[in-house]
């Protein structure tokens, strides 16, 4: 643990990469953990893609209203606030996240790259007119302008990632000499290329994740036996 705290202290540019495991200790289920992952309860192929939005509109809207309702119940945990404090202290320089919960922003991080978009914005799938999340939540499904479907600003399976976030994440990863993964199965591309890109650029790679990941073999450190919140708390006591 001391070695890693020393690495964080001595690194020139540390980038954090988070997945759904970062928010499970806030109460939000992740996607693939065997016990209560979201995809254990719902079929992403039927709900989390553009085909579902266009041909299965009512179920699509019900599913995302359910997810928004779940999200409203929870907030960032101590681990999110530690990362915000570390950015303020210059110990970390940015967060690349697959999460759409907005918790890194809420905790106070400024340099956050949301690769899979965010639940904080909604827009018409046809004409892109923006809508307030509460309007969607209160039952508004269709666009005033063109009657298209109102959808969350998250990336659906099969859609391209937001270009601006992707380009920034690529630059930050190329410049990093320390890359720390927190709570991702690293099974979804292209997001899972970033830890590999960091290693190709001779960064040290740390993976904090309960389950094994396909990139464990290239990591310099792997922490599976401690939760993310516990790990960040212990590192924070040494920094
Ligand atoms: N501490 C450490 N690891 C944890 C914790 C925790 N408290 N909670 C969960 N984990 C680990 C699990 O072991 C799991 O391997 O976090 C990982 C989360 O993996 P996934 O559920 O696959 O989430 P993620 O990697 O973010 O999924 C990527 O898939 O469905 C899409 O768009 C969705 O962004 C998501 C993408």
mmCIF file of N, CA and C and ligand atoms in Angstrom, residues 19-21 24-25 30-33 39 98-99 116 157 183-188 208-211 226-228, ligand 1:
data_model
loop_
_atom_site.group_PDB
_atom_site.id
_atom_site.type_symbol
_atom_site.label_atom_id
_atom_site.label_comp_id
_atom_site.label_asym_id
_atom_site.label_seq_id
_atom_site.Cartn_x
_atom_site.Cartn_y
_atom_site.Cartn_z
ATOM 1 N N UNK A 19 -15.127 2.726 -13.447
ATOM 2 C CA UNK A 19 -16.278 1.991 -13.977
ATOM 3 C C UNK A 19 -17.349 1.926 -12.902
ATOM 4 N N UNK A 20 -18.369 1.129 -13.187
ATOM 5 C CA UNK A 20 -19.548 1.073 -12.306
ATOM 6 C C UNK A 20 -19.199 0.636 -10.886
ATOM 7 N N UNK A 21 -18.073 -0.072 -10.732
ATOM 8 C CA UNK A 21 -17.657 -0.504 -9.394
ATOM 9 C C UNK A 21 -17.330 0.663 -8.488
ATOM 10 N N UNK A 24 -20.809 1.401 -6.697
ATOM 11 C CA UNK A 24 -21.602 0.384 -5.971
ATOM 12 C C UNK A 24 -21.652 0.718 -4.478
ATOM 13 N N UNK A 25 -20.605 1.328 -3.946
ATOM 14 C CA UNK A 25 -20.624 1.646 -2.506
ATOM 15 C C UNK A 25 -21.450 2.892 -2.211
ATOM 16 N N UNK A 30 -23.698 -2.385 -10.131
ATOM 17 C CA UNK A 30 -22.910 -2.274 -11.365
ATOM 18 C C UNK A 30 -23.609 -3.131 -12.417
ATOM 19 N N UNK A 31 -22.890 -3.491 -13.477
ATOM 20 C CA UNK A 31 -23.561 -4.180 -14.591
ATOM 21 C C UNK A 31 -23.327 -5.681 -14.583
ATOM 22 N N UNK A 32 -22.084 -6.086 -14.183
ATOM 23 C CA UNK A 32 -21.714 -7.501 -14.414
ATOM 24 C C UNK A 32 -21.313 -8.252 -13.151
ATOM 25 N N UNK A 33 -21.378 -7.626 -11.989
ATOM 26 C CA UNK A 33 -21.067 -8.393 -10.770
ATOM 27 C C UNK A 33 -22.110 -9.481 -10.636
ATOM 28 N N UNK A 39 -27.212 -6.053 -15.571
ATOM 29 C CA UNK A 39 -27.473 -6.941 -16.716
ATOM 30 C C UNK A 39 -27.848 -8.353 -16.262
ATOM 31 N N UNK A 98 -16.465 5.658 -17.248
ATOM 32 C CA UNK A 98 -17.518 5.022 -18.064
ATOM 33 C C UNK A 98 -18.880 5.282 -17.416
ATOM 34 N N UNK A 99 -18.862 5.854 -16.237
ATOM 35 C CA UNK A 99 -20.090 6.034 -15.464
ATOM 36 C C UNK A 99 -20.882 7.242 -15.957
ATOM 37 N N UNK A 116 -19.032 7.496 -21.707
ATOM 38 C CA UNK A 116 -20.332 6.910 -22.070
ATOM 39 C C UNK A 116 -21.462 7.893 -21.866
ATOM 40 N N UNK A 157 -25.541 1.009 -26.659
ATOM 41 C CA UNK A 157 -24.703 0.031 -27.372
ATOM 42 C C UNK A 157 -24.831 0.258 -28.875
ATOM 43 N N UNK A 183 -12.765 -0.173 -10.367
ATOM 44 C CA UNK A 183 -14.102 -0.746 -10.515
ATOM 45 C C UNK A 183 -14.621 -0.889 -11.927
ATOM 46 N N UNK A 184 -13.806 -1.521 -12.779
ATOM 47 C CA UNK A 184 -14.309 -1.831 -14.121
ATOM 48 C C UNK A 184 -13.903 -3.255 -14.495
ATOM 49 N N UNK A 185 -14.816 -3.955 -15.168
ATOM 50 C CA UNK A 185 -14.495 -5.317 -15.649
ATOM 51 C C UNK A 185 -13.598 -5.232 -16.880
ATOM 52 N N UNK A 186 -13.431 -4.033 -17.434
ATOM 53 C CA UNK A 186 -12.575 -3.789 -18.620
ATOM 54 C C UNK A 186 -12.955 -4.725 -19.763
ATOM 55 N N UNK A 187 -14.274 -4.909 -19.926
ATOM 56 C CA UNK A 187 -14.748 -5.833 -20.978
ATOM 57 C C UNK A 187 -15.431 -5.105 -22.122
ATOM 58 N N UNK A 188 -15.629 -3.775 -21.981
ATOM 59 C CA UNK A 188 -16.372 -3.040 -23.022
ATOM 60 C C UNK A 188 -15.417 -2.127 -23.783
ATOM 61 N N UNK A 208 -7.797 -1.714 -9.358
ATOM 62 C CA UNK A 208 -8.516 -2.040 -8.118
ATOM 63 C C UNK A 208 -9.887 -2.565 -8.534
ATOM 64 N N UNK A 209 -10.111 -3.858 -8.394
ATOM 65 C CA UNK A 209 -11.342 -4.461 -8.897
ATOM 66 C C UNK A 209 -11.563 -5.816 -8.235
ATOM 67 N N UNK A 210 -12.770 -6.037 -7.679
ATOM 68 C CA UNK A 210 -12.991 -7.319 -6.987
ATOM 69 C C UNK A 210 -12.776 -8.511 -7.923
ATOM 70 N N UNK A 211 -13.371 -8.403 -9.130
ATOM 71 C CA UNK A 211 -13.223 -9.550 -10.049
ATOM 72 C C UNK A 211 -11.963 -9.411 -10.899
ATOM 73 N N UNK A 226 -9.754 -5.727 -1.442
ATOM 74 C CA UNK A 226 -10.237 -4.554 -0.705
ATOM 75 C C UNK A 226 -11.191 -3.775 -1.599
ATOM 76 N N UNK A 227 -12.231 -3.178 -0.981
ATOM 77 C CA UNK A 227 -13.160 -2.384 -1.796
ATOM 78 C C UNK A 227 -12.472 -1.086 -2.231
ATOM 79 N N UNK A 228 -13.048 -0.438 -3.212
ATOM 80 C CA UNK A 228 -12.484 0.819 -3.722
ATOM 81 C C UNK A 228 -12.485 1.892 -2.636
HETATM 82 N N1 LIG B 1 -14.710 -2.433 -5.064
HETATM 83 C C1 LIG B 1 -13.954 -3.019 -6.028
HETATM 84 N N2 LIG B 1 -14.480 -3.540 -7.174
HETATM 85 C C2 LIG B 1 -15.824 -3.462 -7.324
HETATM 86 C C3 LIG B 1 -16.669 -2.874 -6.350
HETATM 87 C C4 LIG B 1 -16.053 -2.346 -5.190
HETATM 88 N N3 LIG B 1 -16.776 -1.767 -4.210
HETATM 89 N N4 LIG B 1 -17.964 -2.976 -6.797
HETATM 90 C C5 LIG B 1 -17.913 -3.606 -7.991
HETATM 91 N N5 LIG B 1 -16.635 -3.887 -8.305
HETATM 92 C C6 LIG B 1 -16.137 -4.458 -9.568
HETATM 93 C C7 LIG B 1 -16.812 -5.724 -10.011
HETATM 94 O O1 LIG B 1 -16.065 -6.844 -9.586
HETATM 95 C C8 LIG B 1 -16.832 -5.593 -11.537
HETATM 96 O O2 LIG B 1 -15.795 -6.351 -12.143
HETATM 97 O O3 LIG B 1 -16.453 -3.483 -10.536
HETATM 98 C C9 LIG B 1 -16.587 -4.116 -11.814
HETATM 99 C C10 LIG B 1 -17.724 -3.455 -12.554
HETATM 100 O O4 LIG B 1 -17.751 -4.024 -13.848
HETATM 101 P P1 LIG B 1 -19.032 -3.787 -14.772
HETATM 102 O O5 LIG B 1 -20.257 -4.058 -13.980
HETATM 103 O O6 LIG B 1 -18.784 -4.541 -16.048
HETATM 104 O O7 LIG B 1 -19.032 -2.223 -15.071
HETATM 105 P P2 LIG B 1 -18.169 -1.444 -16.144
HETATM 106 O O8 LIG B 1 -16.824 -2.065 -16.336
HETATM 107 O O9 LIG B 1 -18.194 -0.019 -15.732
HETATM 108 O O10 LIG B 1 -19.047 -1.629 -17.484
HETATM 109 C C11 LIG B 1 -18.618 -0.909 -18.634
HETATM 110 O O11 LIG B 1 -20.650 -1.576 -19.770
HETATM 111 O O12 LIG B 1 -22.939 -1.872 -19.809
HETATM 112 C C12 LIG B 1 -21.916 -1.025 -20.159
HETATM 113 O O13 LIG B 1 -22.157 1.282 -20.465
HETATM 114 C C13 LIG B 1 -22.065 0.306 -19.472
HETATM 115 O O14 LIG B 1 -20.296 1.804 -18.751
HETATM 116 C C14 LIG B 1 -20.758 0.455 -18.698
HETATM 117 C C15 LIG B 1 -19.820 -0.478 -19.430
#
